[in-house]
Short mmCIF file of C-alpha atoms in Angstrom, two decimals:
data_model
loop_
_atom_site.label_atom_id
_atom_site.label_comp_id
_atom_site.label_asym_id
_atom_site.label_seq_id
_atom_site.Cartn_x
_atom_site.Cartn_y
_atom_site.Cartn_z
CA UNK A 113 11.70 -189.33 -6.33
CA UNK A 114 11.60 -193.25 -4.12
CA UNK A 115 11.07 -196.05 -6.65
CA UNK A 116 11.34 -199.25 -5.95
CA UNK A 117 10.65 -202.94 -6.41
CA UNK A 118 9.71 -204.78 -3.75
CA UNK A 119 10.99 -208.53 -3.50
CA UNK A 120 7.67 -209.96 -1.89
CA UNK A 121 4.28 -209.76 -0.61
CA UNK A 122 5.66 -208.92 2.82
CA UNK A 123 7.80 -205.65 1.06
CA UNK A 124 4.59 -205.16 -0.95
CA UNK A 125 2.11 -204.80 1.70
CA UNK A 126 4.80 -202.53 3.51
CA UNK A 127 4.92 -200.67 0.43
CA UNK A 128 1.17 -200.05 0.85
CA UNK A 129 0.60 -200.02 4.26
CA UNK A 130 -0.19 -196.27 5.03
CA UNK A 131 -2.69 -196.50 2.01
CA UNK A 132 -4.37 -199.23 1.52
CA UNK A 133 -7.66 -198.08 2.95
CA UNK A 134 -8.27 -195.36 0.93
CA UNK A 135 -8.56 -198.06 -1.68
CA UNK A 136 -11.49 -199.93 -0.43
CA UNK A 137 -15.35 -198.59 0.21
CA UNK A 138 -17.00 -197.93 3.70
CA UNK A 139 -16.32 -201.25 5.03
CA UNK A 140 -19.56 -201.57 8.28
CA UNK A 141 -21.14 -203.98 5.71
CA UNK A 142 -18.23 -206.33 5.62
CA UNK A 143 -17.84 -205.89 9.07
CA UNK A 144 -21.81 -206.66 9.83
CA UNK A 145 -21.62 -210.29 6.95
CA UNK A 146 -18.86 -210.95 9.40
CA UNK A 147 -20.10 -210.41 12.81
CA UNK A 148 -23.22 -212.11 11.80
CA UNK A 149 -21.18 -215.64 10.80
CA UNK A 150 -18.90 -215.31 13.70
CA UNK A 151 -21.84 -214.90 15.98
CA UNK A 152 -23.21 -218.31 15.09
CA UNK A 153 -20.23 -219.78 16.95
CA UNK A 154 -18.94 -217.58 19.82
CA UNK A 155 -16.99 -214.82 21.18
CA UNK A 156 -13.17 -216.02 20.79
CA UNK A 157 -12.37 -214.92 17.12
CA UNK A 158 -8.75 -214.59 15.02
CA UNK A 159 -7.98 -212.83 11.98
CA UNK A 160 -5.62 -214.08 10.21
CA UNK A 161 -3.65 -211.53 7.53
CA UNK A 162 -5.96 -208.66 9.31
CA UNK A 163 -3.84 -205.97 7.52
CA UNK A 164 -4.51 -202.26 8.79
CA UNK A 165 -7.32 -203.97 10.77
CA UNK A 166 -10.63 -201.69 10.16
CA UNK A 167 -12.07 -205.45 10.25
CA UNK A 168 -10.76 -206.42 13.39
CA UNK A 169 -11.66 -203.49 15.25
CA UNK A 170 -15.22 -203.42 13.86
CA UNK A 171 -15.54 -206.74 15.33
CA UNK A 172 -14.04 -206.01 18.59
CA UNK A 173 -16.13 -202.77 18.63
CA UNK A 174 -19.17 -205.10 18.31
CA UNK A 175 -18.21 -207.05 21.89
CA UNK A 176 -16.32 -209.82 19.88
CA UNK A 177 -12.60 -210.53 21.56
CA UNK A 178 -10.19 -210.02 18.87
CA UNK A 179 -7.13 -211.20 17.82
CA UNK A 180 -5.50 -210.15 14.82
CA UNK A 181 -2.66 -211.86 12.83
CA UNK A 182 -0.94 -210.11 10.22
CA UNK A 183 3.32 -210.48 9.25
CA UNK A 184 3.79 -207.13 7.96
CA UNK A 185 5.44 -204.71 10.40
CA UNK A 186 3.65 -201.48 9.13
CA UNK A 187 0.30 -203.25 8.95
CA UNK A 188 0.95 -203.85 12.81
CA UNK A 189 2.00 -200.66 13.62
CA UNK A 190 -1.29 -198.85 11.54
CA UNK A 191 -3.50 -201.62 13.52
CA UNK A 192 -2.07 -201.21 17.23
CA UNK A 193 -2.18 -196.86 16.08
CA UNK A 194 -6.09 -197.80 15.47
CA UNK A 195 -6.84 -199.64 18.96
CA UNK A 196 -5.14 -197.35 20.40
CA UNK A 197 -7.06 -194.03 19.39
CA UNK A 198 -10.67 -196.13 20.15
CA UNK A 199 -8.94 -197.21 23.69
CA UNK A 200 -10.25 -201.20 22.89
CA UNK A 201 -9.60 -203.81 25.49
CA UNK A 202 -10.48 -206.74 23.98
CA UNK A 203 -8.24 -206.58 21.50
CA UNK A 204 -4.73 -208.43 20.92
CA UNK A 205 -2.00 -207.91 17.68
CA UNK A 206 0.65 -210.11 16.69
CA UNK A 207 2.79 -210.64 14.19
CA UNK A 208 3.78 -213.77 12.16
CA UNK A 209 2.72 -216.12 9.13
CA UNK A 210 -0.83 -217.04 8.77
CA UNK A 211 0.71 -220.15 7.32
CA UNK A 212 3.53 -221.48 10.48
CA UNK A 213 1.61 -218.76 13.71
CA UNK A 214 1.64 -220.98 16.60
CA UNK A 215 -0.78 -219.17 19.53
CA UNK A 216 -1.61 -220.90 23.48
CA UNK A 217 -5.42 -220.05 21.99
CA UNK A 218 -8.32 -221.85 20.27
CA UNK A 219 -10.66 -219.84 19.30
CA UNK A 220 -14.47 -220.07 18.58
CA UNK A 221 -14.27 -218.77 14.82
CA UNK A 222 -10.73 -217.55 12.54
CA UNK A 223 -11.39 -216.07 8.81
CA UNK A 224 -9.67 -214.53 6.28
CA UNK A 225 -11.09 -211.51 4.47
CA UNK A 226 -10.96 -209.18 1.37
CA UNK A 227 -9.62 -212.45 -0.53
CA UNK A 228 -5.95 -212.91 1.18
CA UNK A 229 -5.98 -216.27 0.92
CA UNK A 230 -5.85 -216.11 -2.85
CA UNK A 231 -1.91 -214.76 -2.23
CA UNK A 232 -1.40 -218.63 -1.43
CA UNK A 233 -0.60 -220.36 -5.10
CA UNK A 234 1.06 -223.48 -4.40
CA UNK A 235 -1.15 -226.31 -2.23
CA UNK A 236 1.60 -227.04 0.75
CA UNK A 237 1.29 -223.40 1.49
CA UNK A 238 -2.78 -223.52 1.61
CA UNK A 239 -2.53 -226.72 3.56
CA UNK A 240 -0.07 -225.68 5.87
CA UNK A 241 -2.51 -222.37 6.55
CA UNK A 242 -5.17 -224.74 6.78
CA UNK A 243 -3.93 -227.00 9.13
CA UNK A 244 -3.01 -224.06 11.61
CA UNK A 245 -6.60 -222.59 11.26
CA UNK A 246 -8.13 -226.54 12.07
CA UNK A 247 -5.34 -226.57 15.43
CA UNK A 248 -5.96 -223.31 16.22
CA UNK A 249 -10.19 -224.14 16.65
CA UNK A 250 -12.24 -224.90 18.93
CA UNK A 251 -14.31 -228.22 18.51
CA UNK A 252 -17.38 -226.56 17.10
CA UNK A 253 -15.77 -223.69 15.34
CA UNK A 254 -15.55 -222.68 12.24
CA UNK A 255 -13.13 -221.04 9.55
CA UNK A 256 -14.34 -218.08 6.86
CA UNK A 257 -12.50 -217.63 3.63
CA UNK A 258 -13.64 -214.80 1.16
CA UNK A 259 -12.27 -215.57 -2.20
CA UNK A 260 -13.04 -213.66 -6.10
CA UNK A 261 -15.66 -215.98 -7.63
CA UNK A 262 -13.42 -217.43 -10.90
CA UNK A 263 -14.23 -216.03 -14.51
CA UNK A 264 -14.14 -219.75 -16.53
CA UNK A 265 -12.23 -218.23 -19.83
CA UNK A 266 -8.98 -216.28 -20.37
CA UNK A 267 -8.91 -212.61 -20.19
CA UNK A 268 -6.31 -210.16 -20.73
CA UNK A 269 -6.57 -206.12 -19.45
CA UNK A 270 -4.78 -203.31 -20.47
CA UNK A 271 -3.61 -200.50 -17.92
CA UNK A 272 -6.72 -199.45 -15.21
CA UNK A 273 -6.22 -196.55 -13.15
CA UNK A 274 -7.81 -196.64 -9.66
CA UNK A 275 -7.98 -193.84 -7.78
CA UNK A 276 -8.52 -193.43 -4.05
CA UNK A 277 -12.40 -194.70 -3.48
CA UNK A 278 -11.90 -192.65 0.10
CA UNK A 279 -10.69 -189.41 0.07
CA UNK A 280 -6.86 -188.88 1.52
CA UNK A 281 -5.47 -186.49 3.44
CA UNK A 282 -4.90 -182.89 1.82
CA UNK A 283 -1.91 -182.81 0.09
CA UNK A 284 -1.74 -186.46 -0.68
CA UNK A 285 -2.08 -187.34 -3.87
CA UNK A 286 -1.82 -191.56 -4.58
CA UNK A 287 -3.18 -193.70 -7.30
CA UNK A 288 -2.58 -197.30 -8.59
CA UNK A 289 -2.02 -198.88 -11.90
CA UNK A 290 -2.69 -201.94 -13.00
CA UNK A 291 -2.18 -204.75 -15.76
CA UNK A 292 -4.38 -207.95 -15.36
CA UNK A 293 -4.01 -211.20 -17.14
CA UNK A 294 -6.25 -214.56 -16.08
CA UNK A 295 -5.16 -217.84 -17.14
CA UNK A 296 -8.66 -219.93 -16.49
CA UNK A 297 -7.37 -223.52 -16.85
CA UNK A 298 -4.48 -222.65 -14.04
CA UNK A 299 -6.66 -220.15 -11.82
CA UNK A 300 -4.19 -218.28 -12.35
CA UNK A 301 -4.80 -214.27 -12.17
CA UNK A 302 -1.43 -212.37 -12.48
CA UNK A 303 -1.41 -208.39 -11.51
CA UNK A 304 1.49 -206.21 -12.52
CA UNK A 305 0.98 -202.57 -10.91
CA UNK A 306 2.41 -199.22 -10.41
CA UNK A 307 1.81 -197.01 -7.29
CA UNK A 308 2.41 -193.58 -6.37
CA UNK A 309 2.29 -191.35 -3.40
CA UNK A 310 3.11 -187.73 -3.77
CA UNK A 311 2.77 -185.42 -0.26
CA UNK A 312 3.92 -181.85 -0.82
CA UNK A 313 8.07 -182.33 -3.06
CA UNK A 314 7.72 -186.28 -1.35
CA UNK A 315 7.27 -188.53 -4.02
CA UNK A 316 7.50 -192.69 -3.67
CA UNK A 317 6.22 -194.91 -6.24
CA UNK A 318 6.83 -198.85 -7.24
CA UNK A 319 5.69 -201.21 -9.44
CA UNK A 320 5.75 -205.29 -8.36
CA UNK A 321 3.80 -208.16 -9.63
CA UNK A 322 1.34 -210.36 -7.65
CA UNK A 323 0.26 -213.07 -8.59
CA UNK A 324 -3.10 -214.65 -6.99
CA UNK A 325 -4.56 -218.51 -6.91
CA UNK A 326 -8.43 -218.30 -7.54
CA UNK A 327 -11.23 -221.14 -6.66
CA UNK A 328 -13.84 -223.26 -8.24
CA UNK A 329 -16.47 -223.74 -5.15
CA UNK A 330 -15.77 -227.77 -5.54
CA UNK A 331 -12.11 -227.68 -5.28
CA UNK A 332 -11.91 -225.76 -2.11
CA UNK A 333 -14.80 -227.74 -0.32
CA UNK A 334 -12.19 -230.76 -1.70
CA UNK A 335 -9.24 -229.21 0.18
CA UNK A 336 -11.25 -227.82 3.20
CA UNK A 337 -12.68 -231.27 3.61
CA UNK A 338 -8.21 -232.69 2.93
CA UNK A 339 -8.11 -230.66 5.62
CA UNK A 340 -10.23 -232.32 8.04
CA UNK A 341 -13.29 -230.00 7.79
CA UNK A 342 -16.76 -231.46 8.12
CA UNK A 343 -20.08 -229.08 7.34
CA UNK A 344 -19.13 -226.67 4.32
CA UNK A 345 -21.22 -223.59 3.61
CA UNK A 346 -21.61 -220.76 1.27
CA UNK A 347 -22.36 -217.49 2.06
CA UNK A 348 -22.61 -214.46 -0.40
CA UNK A 349 -19.76 -211.68 0.57
CA UNK A 350 -19.26 -208.37 -0.51
CA UNK A 351 -19.66 -206.06 -3.87
CA UNK A 352 -15.97 -205.67 -4.00
CA UNK A 353 -13.46 -207.72 -6.32
CA UNK A 354 -10.88 -204.94 -7.69
CA UNK A 355 -9.00 -206.71 -10.30
CA UNK A 356 -11.91 -208.66 -12.34
CA UNK A 357 -14.70 -207.82 -14.69
CA UNK A 358 -17.80 -206.43 -12.82
CA UNK A 359 -19.52 -209.95 -13.81
CA UNK A 360 -16.91 -210.94 -11.22
CA UNK A 361 -16.98 -208.31 -9.02
CA UNK A 362 -19.08 -210.16 -5.80
CA UNK A 363 -17.48 -212.26 -3.48
CA UNK A 364 -18.28 -215.15 -1.50
CA UNK A 365 -17.51 -216.68 1.61
CA UNK A 366 -16.81 -220.44 2.41
CA UNK A 367 -17.91 -221.56 6.04
CA UNK A 368 -15.72 -224.34 7.40
CA UNK A 369 -16.72 -225.65 10.21
CA UNK A 370 -14.70 -228.01 12.83
CA UNK A 371 -16.52 -231.34 14.95
#
């Protein structure tokens, strides 16, 4: 049995890359939400922290010209495999860090989906990503960020086991188990998670901690205005927020426009 303790987010997502899609429901509704928002601004779309590219590819299939960016090599491999299987020509994939990227292209719409923005805890990381997004937007373009709703009070939750939502391939056993602690004043959500993957005689396990920074609406609006964005809107997101109590399971999307 191989058991690991990833040291950082890149290693965590490398460990989870092959199985992460099984823990999401069907994502057609998410793709439609992003397509509806993006269509207000144009065809050139950049998906930051695109992961395995399920949403990225979904937008390309809806005739957007899409660039996906992620810093994890294992994720890049999977999204390129997905593109090849679908024989798509209107999509480009870049391995880079969303805080520091530089592309020779400007976009009509840039987005960060699935609560990935919460991984940036420090203000300098947040400002760096927003500055890069702003610089890569065309005038009149917009940035969309999907966020979890922050609970109003502290809470803790003991071990909860998650089995795949989608059926994995025959012969595979996959599960995740996590414990959660939320500090309402600091808006910090700490997740301590165990991961298990088993196929025939091959067993792979890992344990890791994830820290997420949540944002009230007024705070994220102020942060976006500090980054230079003008008109700010809020859109209903998807009904999937796996780490929070049921009453906070609905995500929301903030859309910030550039003059």
